[in-house]
Amino acid sequence: MATTLAEAAKLSQSYLQRGVLETFVQASSVLDRIPFMTIQGNAYSYNEEATLPGVAFRAVNGSYTESTGTVNQKSESLVITGGDADVDKFIVQTRGDVNDQRAVQTAMKVKALSYQFQNTFFNGDTAVDALSFDGLKKRLTGAQVISAGTNGASILTDTTSIHAFFDKLDELVASVSGLDGGNGALYANASIIGKIKSAARHINADVFVEQDINGKRQVVWNGIPILDAGATAAGALVLPQSETQGTSTVASSIYAVKFGQSEGDQAVTGLTNGGVQVYDLGELETKPAFRTRIEFYTGLAVFGGKAGARLTGVLA
């Protein structure tokens, strides 16, 4: 059974690992809720329905024409992500009274790793980085990509545009089977979320701010949280306001994602073998420094054709 990193942190007996998992949760609006299914080996193979078998009515003493369904076999591979954090013995000795220097460096490494995973979750492309995994932008196609308008659509131009936008938001949610506030979320950049809140005030729409189970403040639309996809470690928006939609070059996307714990949930599920692994390697032989290593064998699976959807062409 899959578990979220927040639940894994509660169960961890290692103080160092628990601190790492808790930092993951605090630093990412994806990692704080996506379940990770533990798999054996370095890949997970599964069958996806392609065509259903035929059925028919028959007469008494009649017969059926035999037919069978077809499936497509798919496979998701694990990738390796992580890093080493070295702290010189001199710093530990002379600055340890101010902060636990190794803990500070470990927390920074975890934060950077969280940023990397969150960005890859949406924008990953193995054609660009063969060592990573494909994100939702590349995986979602066809009817799961909805256009807000030929040249994009503004949220706040007037009352008509506000209603048109919320209609598109409803269409986006409806494109993800079974999506609700308990199993998924909508993701946008901070600017778009601000516009949604403002638009809702104009027409008294059902948008409000509440705290989630982790104490974070979140905007909610019809019970489904609208979360900030955040930024990369370099400060660039994960969902930038620089996508091209027709003649517009300042558009963005909103993603609807349903999370699931297994293949049967037909949703978006994280994969792992061993979870987040943290090693205190102690003092190095090659230099006077202490090393902490963090590794995460992970991957992403989109088990259902309607596990996620993307609304493109949203103008701020």
mmCIF file of N, CA and C in Angstrom, residues 111-156:
data_model
loop_
_atom_site.group_PDB
_atom_site.id
_atom_site.type_symbol
_atom_site.label_atom_id
_atom_site.label_comp_id
_atom_site.label_asym_id
_atom_site.label_seq_id
_atom_site.Cartn_x
_atom_site.Cartn_y
_atom_site.Cartn_z
ATOM 1 N N LYS A 111 15.583 20.731 0.784
ATOM 2 C CA LYS A 111 14.742 21.758 0.157
ATOM 3 C C LYS A 111 15.008 21.829 -1.341
ATOM 4 N N ALA A 112 16.283 21.776 -1.713
ATOM 5 C CA ALA A 112 16.632 21.798 -3.134
ATOM 6 C C ALA A 112 16.080 20.568 -3.849
ATOM 7 N N LEU A 113 16.134 19.416 -3.183
ATOM 8 C CA LEU A 113 15.607 18.185 -3.764
ATOM 9 C C LEU A 113 14.091 18.262 -3.932
ATOM 10 N N SER A 114 13.424 18.888 -2.964
ATOM 11 C CA SER A 114 11.979 19.079 -3.067
ATOM 12 C C SER A 114 11.629 19.938 -4.273
ATOM 13 N N TYR A 115 12.377 21.030 -4.449
ATOM 14 C CA TYR A 115 12.162 21.905 -5.598
ATOM 15 C C TYR A 115 12.358 21.138 -6.898
ATOM 16 N N GLN A 116 13.403 20.306 -6.938
ATOM 17 C CA GLN A 116 13.686 19.540 -8.149
ATOM 18 C C GLN A 116 12.550 18.568 -8.472
ATOM 19 N N PHE A 117 12.066 17.844 -7.457
ATOM 20 C CA PHE A 117 10.990 16.883 -7.698
ATOM 21 C C PHE A 117 9.730 17.597 -8.168
ATOM 22 N N GLN A 118 9.391 18.711 -7.508
ATOM 23 C CA GLN A 118 8.159 19.414 -7.857
ATOM 24 C C GLN A 118 8.212 19.938 -9.287
ATOM 25 N N ASN A 119 9.352 20.475 -9.690
ATOM 26 C CA ASN A 119 9.484 20.972 -11.052
ATOM 27 C C ASN A 119 9.402 19.823 -12.061
ATOM 28 N N THR A 120 10.051 18.692 -11.744
ATOM 29 C CA THR A 120 10.020 17.531 -12.648
ATOM 30 C C THR A 120 8.630 16.929 -12.717
ATOM 31 N N PHE A 121 7.898 16.954 -11.619
ATOM 32 C CA PHE A 121 6.528 16.440 -11.582
ATOM 33 C C PHE A 121 5.678 17.080 -12.676
ATOM 34 N N PHE A 122 5.886 18.369 -12.922
ATOM 35 C CA PHE A 122 5.122 19.065 -13.967
ATOM 36 C C PHE A 122 5.881 19.138 -15.287
ATOM 37 N N ASN A 123 7.161 19.465 -15.252
ATOM 38 C CA ASN A 123 7.895 19.829 -16.470
ATOM 39 C C ASN A 123 8.936 18.818 -16.907
ATOM 40 N N GLY A 124 9.076 17.693 -16.204
ATOM 41 C CA GLY A 124 10.108 16.719 -16.553
ATOM 42 C C GLY A 124 9.991 16.229 -17.984
ATOM 43 N N ASP A 125 11.146 16.067 -18.633
ATOM 44 C CA ASP A 125 11.179 15.621 -20.024
ATOM 45 C C ASP A 125 12.445 14.798 -20.226
ATOM 46 N N THR A 126 12.290 13.502 -20.423
ATOM 47 C CA THR A 126 13.455 12.637 -20.576
ATOM 48 C C THR A 126 14.208 12.906 -21.875
ATOM 49 N N ALA A 127 13.587 13.612 -22.805
ATOM 50 C CA ALA A 127 14.296 13.998 -24.021
ATOM 51 C C ALA A 127 15.311 15.099 -23.725
ATOM 52 N N VAL A 128 15.083 15.838 -22.650
ATOM 53 C CA VAL A 128 16.002 16.907 -22.232
ATOM 54 C C VAL A 128 17.003 16.376 -21.221
ATOM 55 N N ASP A 129 16.516 15.609 -20.244
ATOM 56 C CA ASP A 129 17.363 15.003 -19.226
ATOM 57 C C ASP A 129 16.986 13.533 -19.114
ATOM 58 N N ALA A 130 17.793 12.673 -19.726
ATOM 59 C CA ALA A 130 17.476 11.244 -19.782
ATOM 60 C C ALA A 130 17.507 10.581 -18.411
ATOM 61 N N LEU A 131 18.095 11.230 -17.414
ATOM 62 C CA LEU A 131 18.186 10.646 -16.080
ATOM 63 C C LEU A 131 16.984 10.989 -15.207
ATOM 64 N N SER A 132 16.077 11.829 -15.708
ATOM 65 C CA SER A 132 14.909 12.245 -14.931
ATOM 66 C C SER A 132 13.694 11.424 -15.352
ATOM 67 N N PHE A 133 12.487 11.921 -15.083
ATOM 68 C CA PHE A 133 11.267 11.252 -15.544
ATOM 69 C C PHE A 133 10.350 12.278 -16.208
ATOM 70 N N ASP A 134 9.430 11.796 -17.019
ATOM 71 C CA ASP A 134 8.504 12.693 -17.725
ATOM 72 C C ASP A 134 7.441 13.209 -16.759
ATOM 73 N N GLY A 135 7.184 14.512 -16.836
ATOM 74 C CA GLY A 135 6.183 15.138 -15.992
ATOM 75 C C GLY A 135 4.827 15.214 -16.666
ATOM 76 N N LEU A 136 3.879 15.845 -15.977
ATOM 77 C CA LEU A 136 2.502 15.898 -16.474
ATOM 78 C C LEU A 136 2.380 16.700 -17.769
ATOM 79 N N LYS A 137 3.198 17.723 -17.937
ATOM 80 C CA LYS A 137 3.109 18.537 -19.153
ATOM 81 C C LYS A 137 3.315 17.680 -20.392
ATOM 82 N N LYS A 138 4.218 16.726 -20.315
ATOM 83 C CA LYS A 138 4.502 15.853 -21.446
ATOM 84 C C LYS A 138 3.517 14.692 -21.523
ATOM 85 N N ARG A 139 3.051 14.208 -20.383
ATOM 86 C CA ARG A 139 2.189 13.030 -20.352
ATOM 87 C C ARG A 139 0.743 13.330 -20.737
ATOM 88 N N LEU A 140 0.233 14.504 -20.361
ATOM 89 C CA LEU A 140 -1.173 14.809 -20.619
ATOM 90 C C LEU A 140 -1.350 15.252 -22.069
ATOM 91 N N THR A 141 -2.237 14.591 -22.783
ATOM 92 C CA THR A 141 -2.459 14.894 -24.197
ATOM 93 C C THR A 141 -3.946 14.785 -24.521
ATOM 94 N N GLY A 142 -4.287 15.105 -25.761
ATOM 95 C CA GLY A 142 -5.651 14.933 -26.258
ATOM 96 C C GLY A 142 -6.681 15.690 -25.458
ATOM 97 N N ALA A 143 -7.752 14.997 -25.076
ATOM 98 C CA ALA A 143 -8.869 15.623 -24.378
ATOM 99 C C ALA A 143 -8.493 16.094 -22.979
ATOM 100 N N GLN A 144 -7.333 15.651 -22.471
ATOM 101 C CA GLN A 144 -6.914 16.057 -21.122
ATOM 102 C C GLN A 144 -6.192 17.395 -21.126
ATOM 103 N N VAL A 145 -6.055 17.993 -22.294
ATOM 104 C CA VAL A 145 -5.500 19.352 -22.406
ATOM 105 C C VAL A 145 -6.604 20.255 -22.935
ATOM 106 N N ILE A 146 -7.020 21.200 -22.110
ATOM 107 C CA ILE A 146 -8.157 22.085 -22.414
ATOM 108 C C ILE A 146 -7.638 23.492 -22.664
ATOM 109 N N SER A 147 -8.121 24.119 -23.696
ATOM 110 C CA SER A 147 -7.694 25.479 -24.025
ATOM 111 C C SER A 147 -8.650 26.506 -23.426
ATOM 112 N N ALA A 148 -8.078 27.509 -22.763
ATOM 113 C CA ALA A 148 -8.897 28.593 -22.222
ATOM 114 C C ALA A 148 -9.354 29.540 -23.326
ATOM 115 N N GLY A 149 -8.663 29.546 -24.462
ATOM 116 C CA GLY A 149 -9.004 30.410 -25.582
ATOM 117 C C GLY A 149 -7.926 30.332 -26.634
ATOM 118 N N THR A 150 -8.272 30.637 -27.867
ATOM 119 C CA THR A 150 -7.320 30.532 -28.979
ATOM 120 C C THR A 150 -6.046 31.311 -28.697
ATOM 121 N N ASN A 151 -6.193 32.522 -28.187
ATOM 122 C CA ASN A 151 -5.052 33.374 -27.847
ATOM 123 C C ASN A 151 -4.957 33.599 -26.340
ATOM 124 N N GLY A 152 -5.467 32.637 -25.600
ATOM 125 C CA GLY A 152 -5.481 32.768 -24.153
ATOM 126 C C GLY A 152 -6.719 33.500 -23.692
ATOM 127 N N ALA A 153 -6.960 33.480 -22.393
ATOM 128 C CA ALA A 153 -8.134 34.157 -21.835
ATOM 129 C C ALA A 153 -7.779 34.757 -20.489
ATOM 130 N N SER A 154 -8.135 36.009 -20.324
ATOM 131 C CA SER A 154 -7.889 36.687 -19.055
ATOM 132 C C SER A 154 -8.965 36.323 -18.039
ATOM 133 N N ILE A 155 -8.583 36.301 -16.778
ATOM 134 C CA ILE A 155 -9.531 35.958 -15.721
ATOM 135 C C ILE A 155 -10.387 37.143 -15.330
ATOM 136 N N LEU A 156 -9.802 38.342 -15.342
ATOM 137 C CA LEU A 156 -10.426 39.489 -14.678
ATOM 138 C C LEU A 156 -10.808 40.645 -15.591
#
